[in-house]
Amino acid sequence: MMKTNIKSLLFAAMMMMGLAQLTNAQGFDPEYVKVTNERARKIVDNMDISDIQKADKVTDYIAKQYRNLSLIHDERDKQIDAAKEMYDGKKEEKKINKAEKKANKSMAKLHKKYLAQLSSELTAEQVDQVKDGMTYGVAPNTYKVYQEMLPDLTQEQKDKIWNWLAEAREHAMDAGSSHAKHAWFGKYKGKITNYLSDLGYDLKQAEKDMFERQKAANNQ
């Protein structure tokens, strides 16, 4: 009983230290601010925004979103590390799940606010450009490959594939690393693979056929 109480007190102390560090981190390293600003500017530079003031405002929204997400990711990771250090078994799992749930709730709230900010300045198409910029263009590029690989897809089937990719993109926007972003798309591509396989498509053969078509077109 005493051991459990000590662990609980130590865990609480580590959380307080983490929160204090998080508060201090809100000033952000100037180099990190520069990186997020440059990342945001690169996205906006690839968009057709003629109004310089609007472009600057959107750049600021994107850069701040990256930084706000990093605060949530850092706090979550500190709580998870503390849980692994102080507990084991079901107690550790419970603490980790709690940290992840809290982070997901915060990200969902931030995500909604961010999209509202973008929508106040941009068209729906431009908002999609921002989303693609934050996720390396994986959604539209993957969608294009599916259409090239399976040219006989119906519009209903194509819509279903796109909706999954768009949903993956929403999650990937909030992920904290390239690996985590691609992991979200990997998860949804698995759903698409199962869906197409159930429809009778042989994706390996379809991919081989696509490469053959591309090769033949290049040789013409």
Coordinates of N, CA and C in Angstrom, one line a residue:
M1 N 0.8 -1.2 0.0 CA 0.0 0.0 0.0 C 0.9 1.2 0.0
M2 N 1.9 1.2 0.8 CA 2.8 2.4 0.9 C 3.5 2.6 -0.4
K3 N 4.0 1.5 -1.1 CA 4.7 1.5 -2.3 C 3.8 2.2 -3.4
T4 N 2.5 1.8 -3.4 CA 1.6 2.4 -4.4 C 1.4 3.9 -4.2
N5 N 1.3 4.3 -2.9 CA 1.1 5.7 -2.6 C 2.3 6.5 -3.0
I6 N 3.5 5.9 -2.7 CA 4.8 6.6 -3.1 C 4.8 6.8 -4.6
K7 N 4.5 5.7 -5.4 CA 4.5 5.8 -6.8 C 3.5 6.8 -7.3
S8 N 2.3 6.9 -6.7 CA 1.3 7.9 -7.1 C 1.8 9.3 -6.9
L9 N 2.5 9.5 -5.7 CA 3.0 10.8 -5.4 C 4.1 11.2 -6.4
L10 N 5.0 10.3 -6.7 CA 6.1 10.5 -7.6 C 5.6 10.8 -9.0
F11 N 4.6 10.0 -9.4 CA 3.9 10.2 -10.8 C 3.3 11.6 -10.8
A12 N 2.6 12.1 -9.8 CA 2.0 13.4 -9.8 C 3.1 14.5 -9.8
A13 N 4.2 14.2 -9.1 CA 5.3 15.2 -9.1 C 5.9 15.3 -10.5
M14 N 6.1 14.2 -11.2 CA 6.6 14.2 -12.6 C 5.7 14.9 -13.5
M15 N 4.4 14.8 -13.3 CA 3.5 15.4 -14.2 C 3.5 16.9 -14.0
M16 N 3.7 17.4 -12.7 CA 3.8 18.8 -12.4 C 5.0 19.4 -13.1
M17 N 6.1 18.6 -13.0 CA 7.4 19.1 -13.6 C 7.2 19.2 -15.1
G18 N 6.5 18.2 -15.7 CA 6.2 18.2 -17.1 C 5.4 19.4 -17.6
L19 N 4.4 19.7 -16.8 CA 3.5 20.8 -17.1 C 4.3 22.1 -17.0
A20 N 5.1 22.2 -16.0 CA 6.0 23.4 -15.8 C 6.9 23.6 -17.0
Q21 N 7.5 22.5 -17.5 CA 8.3 22.6 -18.7 C 7.5 23.0 -19.9
L22 N 6.3 22.4 -20.0 CA 5.4 22.7 -21.1 C 5.1 24.2 -21.1
T23 N 4.8 24.8 -20.0 CA 4.5 26.2 -19.9 C 5.7 27.0 -20.4
N24 N 6.9 26.6 -19.9 CA 8.1 27.4 -20.3 C 8.3 27.2 -21.8
A25 N 8.0 26.0 -22.3 CA 8.2 25.7 -23.8 C 7.3 26.5 -24.7
Q26 N 6.2 27.1 -24.1 CA 5.3 27.9 -24.9 C 5.9 29.1 -25.5
G27 N 7.1 29.5 -25.0 CA 7.9 30.6 -25.6 C 8.5 30.1 -26.9
F28 N 8.8 28.9 -27.0 CA 9.3 28.2 -28.2 C 10.7 28.6 -28.5
D29 N 11.5 27.7 -28.9 CA 12.9 28.0 -29.4 C 12.8 28.8 -30.7
P30 N 13.4 29.9 -30.8 CA 13.4 30.7 -32.0 C 13.6 29.9 -33.3
E31 N 14.5 28.9 -33.2 CA 14.9 28.1 -34.4 C 13.7 27.3 -34.8
Y32 N 12.9 26.8 -33.8 CA 11.7 26.0 -34.1 C 10.7 26.8 -34.7
V33 N 10.5 28.1 -34.2 CA 9.5 29.0 -34.7 C 9.9 29.3 -36.2
K34 N 11.2 29.4 -36.5 CA 11.6 29.7 -37.8 C 11.3 28.5 -38.7
V35 N 11.5 27.3 -38.2 CA 11.2 26.1 -39.0 C 9.7 26.0 -39.3
T36 N 8.9 26.2 -38.3 CA 7.4 26.1 -38.6 C 6.9 27.2 -39.5
N37 N 7.5 28.4 -39.4 CA 7.2 29.5 -40.3 C 7.5 29.2 -41.7
E38 N 8.7 28.6 -41.9 CA 9.2 28.2 -43.2 C 8.3 27.1 -43.8
R39 N 8.0 26.2 -43.0 CA 7.1 25.1 -43.4 C 5.8 25.6 -43.9
A40 N 5.2 26.5 -43.1 CA 3.9 27.1 -43.4 C 4.0 27.9 -44.7
R41 N 5.0 28.7 -44.8 CA 5.2 29.6 -46.0 C 5.3 28.7 -47.3
K42 N 6.0 27.6 -47.2 CA 6.2 26.7 -48.3 C 4.8 26.2 -48.8
I43 N 3.9 25.9 -47.9 CA 2.6 25.5 -48.3 C 1.8 26.6 -49.0
V44 N 1.9 27.8 -48.4 CA 1.1 28.9 -48.9 C 1.7 29.3 -50.3
D45 N 3.0 29.3 -50.4 CA 3.6 29.7 -51.7 C 3.1 28.8 -52.9
N46 N 2.7 27.6 -52.6 CA 2.2 26.7 -53.6 C 0.7 26.8 -53.9
M47 N 0.1 27.8 -53.2 CA -1.3 28.1 -53.4 C -1.5 29.4 -54.2
D48 N -2.7 29.5 -54.8 CA -2.9 30.7 -55.6 C -3.6 31.8 -54.7
I49 N -2.8 32.5 -53.9 CA -3.4 33.5 -53.0 C -2.7 34.8 -53.4
S50 N -3.5 35.7 -54.1 CA -2.9 36.9 -54.7 C -2.8 38.0 -53.6
D51 N -3.7 37.9 -52.6 CA -3.7 38.9 -51.5 C -2.6 38.6 -50.5
I52 N -1.6 39.5 -50.5 CA -0.4 39.2 -49.7 C -0.8 39.2 -48.2
Q53 N -1.7 40.1 -47.8 CA -2.1 40.1 -46.4 C -2.8 38.8 -46.0
K54 N -3.6 38.3 -46.9 CA -4.3 37.1 -46.6 C -3.3 35.9 -46.6
A55 N -2.4 35.9 -47.5 CA -1.4 34.9 -47.5 C -0.6 34.8 -46.2
D56 N -0.2 36.0 -45.7 CA 0.5 36.1 -44.4 C -0.3 35.6 -43.2
K57 N -1.6 35.9 -43.3 CA -2.5 35.5 -42.2 C -2.6 34.0 -42.2
V58 N -2.8 33.4 -43.4 CA -2.9 31.9 -43.5 C -1.6 31.2 -43.1
T59 N -0.5 31.8 -43.5 CA 0.8 31.3 -43.1 C 0.9 31.3 -41.6
D60 N 0.5 32.3 -40.9 CA 0.5 32.4 -39.5 C -0.4 31.3 -38.8
Y61 N -1.5 31.1 -39.4 CA -2.4 30.1 -38.9 C -1.8 28.7 -38.9
I62 N -1.2 28.4 -40.1 CA -0.5 27.1 -40.3 C 0.6 26.9 -39.3
A63 N 1.5 27.9 -39.2 CA 2.7 27.8 -38.4 C 2.3 27.6 -36.9
K64 N 1.3 28.4 -36.5 CA 0.8 28.2 -35.1 C 0.2 26.9 -34.9
Q65 N -0.5 26.3 -35.9 CA -1.1 25.0 -35.7 C 0.0 23.9 -35.5
Y66 N 1.1 24.0 -36.2 CA 2.2 23.1 -36.0 C 2.7 23.2 -34.6
R67 N 2.9 24.5 -34.1 CA 3.4 24.7 -32.7 C 2.4 24.2 -31.7
N68 N 1.1 24.5 -31.9 CA 0.1 24.1 -30.9 C 0.0 22.6 -30.8
L69 N 0.2 21.9 -32.0 CA 0.1 20.5 -32.0 C 1.3 19.9 -31.2
S70 N 2.5 20.6 -31.4 CA 3.7 20.1 -30.7 C 3.5 20.1 -29.2
L71 N 2.8 21.1 -28.7 CA 2.6 21.2 -27.2 C 1.8 20.0 -26.8
I72 N 0.8 19.7 -27.5 CA -0.1 18.5 -27.1 C 0.7 17.2 -27.2
H73 N 1.5 17.1 -28.3 CA 2.3 15.8 -28.5 C 3.3 15.7 -27.3
D74 N 4.0 16.8 -27.0 CA 5.0 16.8 -26.0 C 4.4 16.5 -24.6
E75 N 3.3 17.0 -24.3 CA 2.6 16.8 -23.0 C 2.2 15.3 -22.9
R76 N 1.6 14.8 -24.0 CA 1.2 13.4 -24.1 C 2.4 12.5 -23.9
D77 N 3.5 12.7 -24.6 CA 4.7 11.9 -24.5 C 5.3 11.9 -23.1
K78 N 5.3 13.0 -22.5 CA 5.9 13.1 -21.1 C 5.0 12.3 -20.2
Q79 N 3.7 12.4 -20.3 CA 2.8 11.6 -19.4 C 3.0 10.1 -19.7
I80 N 3.2 9.7 -20.9 CA 3.4 8.3 -21.3 C 4.7 7.8 -20.7
D81 N 5.8 8.6 -20.9 CA 7.1 8.2 -20.4 C 7.1 8.1 -18.9
A82 N 6.4 9.0 -18.2 CA 6.3 9.0 -16.7 C 5.5 7.7 -16.3
A83 N 4.5 7.4 -17.0 CA 3.7 6.2 -16.7 C 4.5 4.9 -16.8
K84 N 5.3 4.9 -17.9 CA 6.2 3.7 -18.1 C 7.3 3.6 -17.0
E85 N 7.7 4.8 -16.6 CA 8.8 4.8 -15.5 C 8.2 4.4 -14.2
M86 N 7.0 4.8 -13.9 CA 6.5 4.6 -12.5 C 5.6 3.3 -12.3
Y87 N 5.0 2.9 -13.4 CA 4.0 1.8 -13.3 C 4.3 0.6 -14.2
D88 N 3.6 -0.4 -14.1 CA 3.7 -1.6 -15.0 C 2.3 -2.2 -15.1
G89 N 2.1 -3.2 -16.0 CA 0.9 -3.9 -16.1 C -0.3 -3.0 -16.4
K90 N -1.4 -3.4 -15.8 CA -2.7 -2.7 -16.1 C -2.7 -1.2 -15.7
K91 N -1.9 -0.9 -14.6 CA -1.8 0.5 -14.1 C -1.1 1.3 -15.1
E92 N -0.1 0.8 -15.7 CA 0.7 1.5 -16.7 C -0.2 1.7 -18.0
E93 N -0.9 0.7 -18.4 CA -1.8 0.8 -19.5 C -2.9 1.8 -19.3
K94 N -3.4 1.8 -18.1 CA -4.5 2.8 -17.8 C -4.0 4.2 -17.9
K95 N -2.8 4.5 -17.4 CA -2.2 5.8 -17.4 C -1.9 6.3 -18.8
I96 N -1.4 5.3 -19.6 CA -1.1 5.6 -21.0 C -2.3 5.9 -21.8
N97 N -3.4 5.1 -21.6 CA -4.6 5.3 -22.3 C -5.2 6.7 -21.9
K98 N -5.1 7.0 -20.7 CA -5.6 8.3 -20.2 C -4.9 9.5 -20.9
A99 N -3.6 9.4 -21.0 CA -2.8 10.4 -21.6 C -3.2 10.5 -23.1
E100 N -3.3 9.4 -23.8 CA -3.7 9.4 -25.2 C -5.1 10.0 -25.4
K101 N -6.0 9.6 -24.6 CA -7.4 10.1 -24.7 C -7.4 11.6 -24.5
K102 N -6.7 12.1 -23.5 CA -6.6 13.5 -23.2 C -6.1 14.3 -24.4
A103 N -5.0 13.7 -25.0 CA -4.3 14.4 -26.2 C -5.3 14.4 -27.4
N104 N -6.0 13.3 -27.6 CA -6.9 13.2 -28.7 C -8.0 14.2 -28.6
K105 N -8.5 14.4 -27.4 CA -9.6 15.3 -27.1 C -9.1 16.7 -27.4
S106 N -7.9 17.0 -27.0 CA -7.3 18.4 -27.2 C -7.0 18.6 -28.7
M107 N -6.6 17.6 -29.4 CA -6.3 17.7 -30.8 C -7.6 17.9 -31.6
A108 N -8.6 17.2 -31.2 CA -9.9 17.3 -31.9 C -10.5 18.8 -31.8
K109 N -10.3 19.3 -30.6 CA -10.8 20.7 -30.4 C -9.9 21.7 -31.2
L110 N -8.6 21.5 -31.2 CA -7.7 22.4 -31.9 C -8.0 22.2 -33.4
H111 N -8.2 21.0 -33.9 CA -8.5 20.7 -35.3 C -9.7 21.5 -35.8
K112 N -10.7 21.5 -35.0 CA -11.9 22.2 -35.4 C -11.7 23.7 -35.5
K113 N -11.0 24.2 -34.5 CA -10.7 25.7 -34.5 C -9.9 26.1 -35.7
Y114 N -8.9 25.3 -36.0 CA -8.0 25.5 -37.1 C -8.7 25.5 -38.4
L115 N -9.5 24.6 -38.6 CA -10.3 24.5 -39.9 C -11.2 25.7 -40.0
A116 N -11.8 26.2 -38.9 CA -12.6 27.4 -38.9 C -11.8 28.6 -39.3
Q117 N -10.6 28.7 -38.8 CA -9.7 29.8 -39.1 C -9.4 29.8 -40.6
L118 N -9.0 28.7 -41.1 CA -8.6 28.5 -42.6 C -9.9 28.9 -43.4
S119 N -11.0 28.4 -43.0 CA -12.2 28.6 -43.8 C -12.7 30.0 -43.8
S120 N -12.3 30.8 -42.8 CA -12.6 32.2 -42.8 C -11.8 33.0 -43.8
E121 N -10.7 32.4 -44.3 CA -9.9 33.2 -45.3 C -9.8 32.5 -46.7
L122 N -10.1 31.2 -46.7 CA -9.9 30.4 -47.9 C -11.1 29.7 -48.4
T123 N -11.1 29.4 -49.7 CA -12.2 28.6 -50.3 C -12.0 27.1 -49.8
A124 N -13.0 26.3 -50.1 CA -12.9 24.9 -49.7 C -11.8 24.2 -50.4
E125 N -11.6 24.6 -51.7 CA -10.5 24.0 -52.4 C -9.1 24.4 -51.9
Q126 N -9.0 25.6 -51.4 CA -7.8 26.1 -50.9 C -7.5 25.4 -49.5
V127 N -8.5 25.2 -48.7 CA -8.4 24.5 -47.4 C -7.8 23.1 -47.7
D128 N -8.3 22.5 -48.7 CA -7.8 21.1 -49.1 C -6.4 21.2 -49.5
Q129 N -6.0 22.3 -50.1 CA -4.5 22.5 -50.5 C -3.7 22.5 -49.2
V130 N -4.2 23.2 -48.2 CA -3.4 23.3 -47.0 C -3.3 21.9 -46.3
K131 N -4.4 21.2 -46.3 CA -4.4 19.8 -45.7 C -3.4 19.0 -46.5
D132 N -3.4 19.1 -47.8 CA -2.5 18.3 -48.6 C -1.0 18.7 -48.3
G133 N -0.8 20.0 -48.1 CA 0.5 20.5 -47.9 C 1.0 20.0 -46.5
M134 N 0.1 19.8 -45.6 CA 0.5 19.3 -44.3 C 0.7 17.8 -44.2
T135 N 0.3 17.1 -45.3 CA 0.3 15.7 -45.3 C 1.0 15.1 -46.6
Y136 N 1.9 16.0 -47.2 CA 2.8 15.6 -48.3 C 2.0 15.2 -49.5
G137 N 0.7 15.6 -49.7 CA 0.0 15.3 -50.9 C -0.4 13.8 -51.0
V138 N -0.3 13.1 -49.9 CA -0.5 11.6 -50.0 C -1.9 11.3 -50.5
A139 N -2.9 12.0 -50.0 CA -4.3 11.6 -50.4 C -4.6 11.8 -51.9
P140 N -4.4 12.9 -52.5 CA -4.7 13.0 -53.9 C -3.7 12.1 -54.8
N141 N -2.5 12.0 -54.4 CA -1.6 11.2 -55.1 C -2.0 9.7 -55.1
T142 N -2.4 9.2 -53.9 CA -2.8 7.8 -53.8 C -4.1 7.6 -54.5
Y143 N -5.0 8.6 -54.5 CA -6.3 8.5 -55.2 C -6.0 8.3 -56.7
K144 N -5.1 9.1 -57.2 CA -4.7 9.1 -58.6 C -4.2 7.7 -59.0
V145 N -3.3 7.1 -58.1 CA -2.8 5.8 -58.4 C -3.9 4.8 -58.5
Y146 N -4.8 4.8 -57.6 CA -5.9 3.8 -57.6 C -6.7 3.9 -58.9
Q147 N -6.9 5.2 -59.4 CA -7.7 5.3 -60.6 C -6.9 4.8 -61.8
E148 N -5.6 5.0 -61.8 CA -4.7 4.6 -62.9 C -4.6 3.0 -62.8
M149 N -4.6 2.5 -61.7 CA -4.4 1.1 -61.5 C -5.7 0.3 -61.8
L150 N -6.8 1.0 -61.5 CA -8.2 0.3 -61.7 C -9.0 1.3 -62.5
P151 N -8.8 1.4 -63.8 CA -9.5 2.4 -64.6 C -11.0 2.1 -64.8
D152 N -11.5 0.9 -64.4 CA -12.9 0.6 -64.6 C -13.7 0.8 -63.3
L153 N -13.1 1.4 -62.3 CA -13.9 1.7 -61.1 C -15.1 2.6 -61.4
T154 N -16.2 2.3 -60.7 CA -17.4 3.1 -60.8 C -17.2 4.4 -60.0
Q155 N -18.0 5.4 -60.3 CA -18.0 6.6 -59.5 C -18.2 6.4 -58.0
E156 N -19.1 5.5 -57.7 CA -19.5 5.1 -56.3 C -18.2 4.5 -55.6
Q157 N -17.5 3.7 -56.3 CA -16.3 3.0 -55.8 C -15.2 4.1 -55.6
K158 N -15.1 5.0 -56.6 CA -14.0 6.0 -56.4 C -14.4 7.0 -55.3
D159 N -15.6 7.3 -55.1 CA -16.0 8.2 -54.0 C -15.7 7.5 -52.7
K160 N -16.0 6.2 -52.6 CA -15.7 5.5 -51.3 C -14.2 5.5 -51.0
I161 N -13.4 5.3 -52.0 CA -11.9 5.3 -51.8 C -11.5 6.7 -51.4
W162 N -12.0 7.7 -52.1 CA -11.6 9.1 -51.8 C -12.0 9.5 -50.3
N163 N -13.2 9.1 -49.9 CA -13.7 9.5 -48.6 C -12.8 8.9 -47.5
W164 N -12.3 7.6 -47.8 CA -11.4 7.0 -46.8 C -10.0 7.8 -46.8
L165 N -9.5 8.2 -47.9 CA -8.3 8.9 -48.0 C -8.4 10.3 -47.3
A166 N -9.6 10.9 -47.6 CA -9.8 12.2 -47.0 C -9.9 12.1 -45.4
E167 N -10.5 11.0 -45.0 CA -10.6 10.8 -43.5 C -9.2 10.6 -42.9
A168 N -8.4 9.8 -43.6 CA -7.0 9.6 -43.2 C -6.2 10.9 -43.1
R169 N -6.5 11.7 -44.1 CA -5.8 13.0 -44.1 C -6.1 13.9 -42.9
E170 N -7.4 13.9 -42.5 CA -7.8 14.6 -41.3 C -7.0 14.2 -40.1
H171 N -6.8 12.9 -39.9 CA -6.0 12.4 -38.8 C -4.5 12.7 -39.0
A172 N -4.0 12.5 -40.2 CA -2.6 12.7 -40.5 C -2.2 14.2 -40.2
M173 N -3.1 15.1 -40.5 CA -2.8 16.5 -40.2 C -2.4 16.8 -38.8
D174 N -2.9 16.0 -37.9 CA -2.6 16.2 -36.4 C -1.5 15.4 -35.9
A175 N -0.9 14.5 -36.8 CA 0.2 13.7 -36.3 C 1.5 14.5 -36.2
G176 N 2.4 14.0 -35.3 CA 3.5 14.8 -35.0 C 4.8 14.4 -35.8
S177 N 4.7 13.5 -36.7 CA 5.9 13.1 -37.4 C 5.5 12.6 -38.8
S178 N 6.5 12.5 -39.7 CA 6.3 12.0 -41.0 C 5.8 10.5 -40.9
H179 N 6.5 9.8 -40.0 CA 6.1 8.4 -39.9 C 4.7 8.2 -39.4
A180 N 4.3 9.0 -38.4 CA 2.9 9.0 -37.9 C 1.9 9.4 -38.9
K181 N 2.2 10.3 -39.7 CA 1.3 10.8 -40.8 C 1.1 9.6 -41.8
H182 N 2.2 9.0 -42.2 CA 2.1 7.9 -43.2 C 1.4 6.7 -42.6
A183 N 1.5 6.5 -41.3 CA 0.9 5.4 -40.6 C -0.7 5.5 -40.7
W184 N -1.2 6.8 -40.6 CA -2.6 6.9 -40.8 C -3.1 6.5 -42.2
F185 N -2.3 6.9 -43.2 CA -2.7 6.6 -44.5 C -2.6 5.1 -44.7
G186 N -1.6 4.5 -44.1 CA -1.4 3.0 -44.2 C -2.6 2.3 -43.7
K187 N -3.1 2.8 -42.5 CA -4.3 2.2 -41.9 C -5.5 2.2 -42.8
Y188 N -5.7 3.4 -43.5 CA -6.9 3.5 -44.4 C -6.7 2.8 -45.7
K189 N -5.4 2.7 -46.1 CA -5.1 2.0 -47.4 C -5.4 0.5 -47.2
G190 N -5.2 0.0 -45.9 CA -5.6 -1.3 -45.6 C -7.1 -1.6 -45.7
K191 N -7.9 -0.6 -45.3 CA -9.4 -0.7 -45.5 C -9.7 -0.7 -47.0
I192 N -9.0 0.1 -47.7 CA -9.3 0.2 -49.2 C -9.0 -1.1 -49.9
T193 N -7.8 -1.7 -49.5 CA -7.4 -3.0 -50.0 C -8.4 -4.0 -49.8
N194 N -8.9 -4.1 -48.5 CA -9.9 -5.1 -48.2 C -11.2 -4.9 -49.0
Y195 N -11.6 -3.6 -49.1 CA -12.8 -3.3 -49.9 C -12.7 -3.7 -51.3
L196 N -11.6 -3.4 -52.0 CA -11.4 -3.8 -53.4 C -11.2 -5.3 -53.6
S197 N -10.6 -5.9 -52.6 CA -10.4 -7.4 -52.7 C -11.8 -8.1 -52.6
D198 N -12.6 -7.5 -51.7 CA -14.0 -8.1 -51.6 C -14.8 -7.9 -52.9
L199 N -14.4 -6.9 -53.7 CA -15.1 -6.6 -55.0 C -14.5 -7.5 -56.1
G200 N -13.5 -8.3 -55.7 CA -12.9 -9.2 -56.7 C -11.7 -8.7 -57.4
Y201 N -11.1 -7.5 -57.0 CA -10.0 -7.0 -57.7 C -8.7 -7.7 -57.2
D202 N -7.8 -8.0 -58.1 CA -6.5 -8.5 -57.7 C -5.5 -7.3 -57.8
L203 N -5.2 -6.7 -56.7 CA -4.4 -5.5 -56.7 C -3.0 -5.7 -57.2
K204 N -2.4 -6.8 -56.9 CA -1.0 -7.1 -57.4 C -1.0 -7.1 -58.9
Q205 N -2.0 -7.8 -59.5 CA -2.1 -7.9 -60.9 C -2.4 -6.6 -61.6
A206 N -3.3 -5.8 -60.9 CA -3.7 -4.5 -61.4 C -2.5 -3.6 -61.4
E207 N -1.7 -3.7 -60.4 CA -0.5 -2.8 -60.3 C 0.5 -3.2 -61.5
K208 N 0.6 -4.5 -61.7 CA 1.5 -4.9 -62.8 C 1.0 -4.5 -64.1
D209 N -0.3 -4.6 -64.3 CA -0.9 -4.1 -65.6 C -0.7 -2.6 -65.8
M210 N -0.8 -1.9 -64.7 CA -0.7 -0.4 -64.8 C 0.7 -0.1 -65.2
F211 N 1.7 -0.7 -64.6 CA 3.1 -0.5 -65.0 C 3.4 -0.8 -66.5
E212 N 2.7 -1.9 -67.0 CA 2.9 -2.3 -68.4 C 2.3 -1.2 -69.3
R213 N 1.1 -0.7 -68.9 CA 0.5 0.3 -69.7 C 1.3 1.6 -69.7
Q214 N 1.9 1.9 -68.6 CA 2.8 3.1 -68.5 C 4.0 2.9 -69.4
K215 N 4.6 1.7 -69.3 CA 5.8 1.4 -70.1 C 5.5 1.5 -71.6
A216 N 4.4 1.0 -72.0 CA 4.0 1.0 -73.4 C 3.8 2.4 -73.9
A217 N 3.1 3.3 -73.0 CA 2.9 4.7 -73.4 C 4.2 5.4 -73.5
N218 N 5.2 5.1 -72.7 CA 6.5 5.8 -72.7 C 7.3 5.4 -73.9
N219 N 7.0 4.2 -74.5 CA 7.8 3.8 -75.6 C 7.2 4.2 -77.0
Q220 N 6.0 4.8 -76.9 CA 5.4 5.3 -78.1 C 6.1 6.5 -78.7

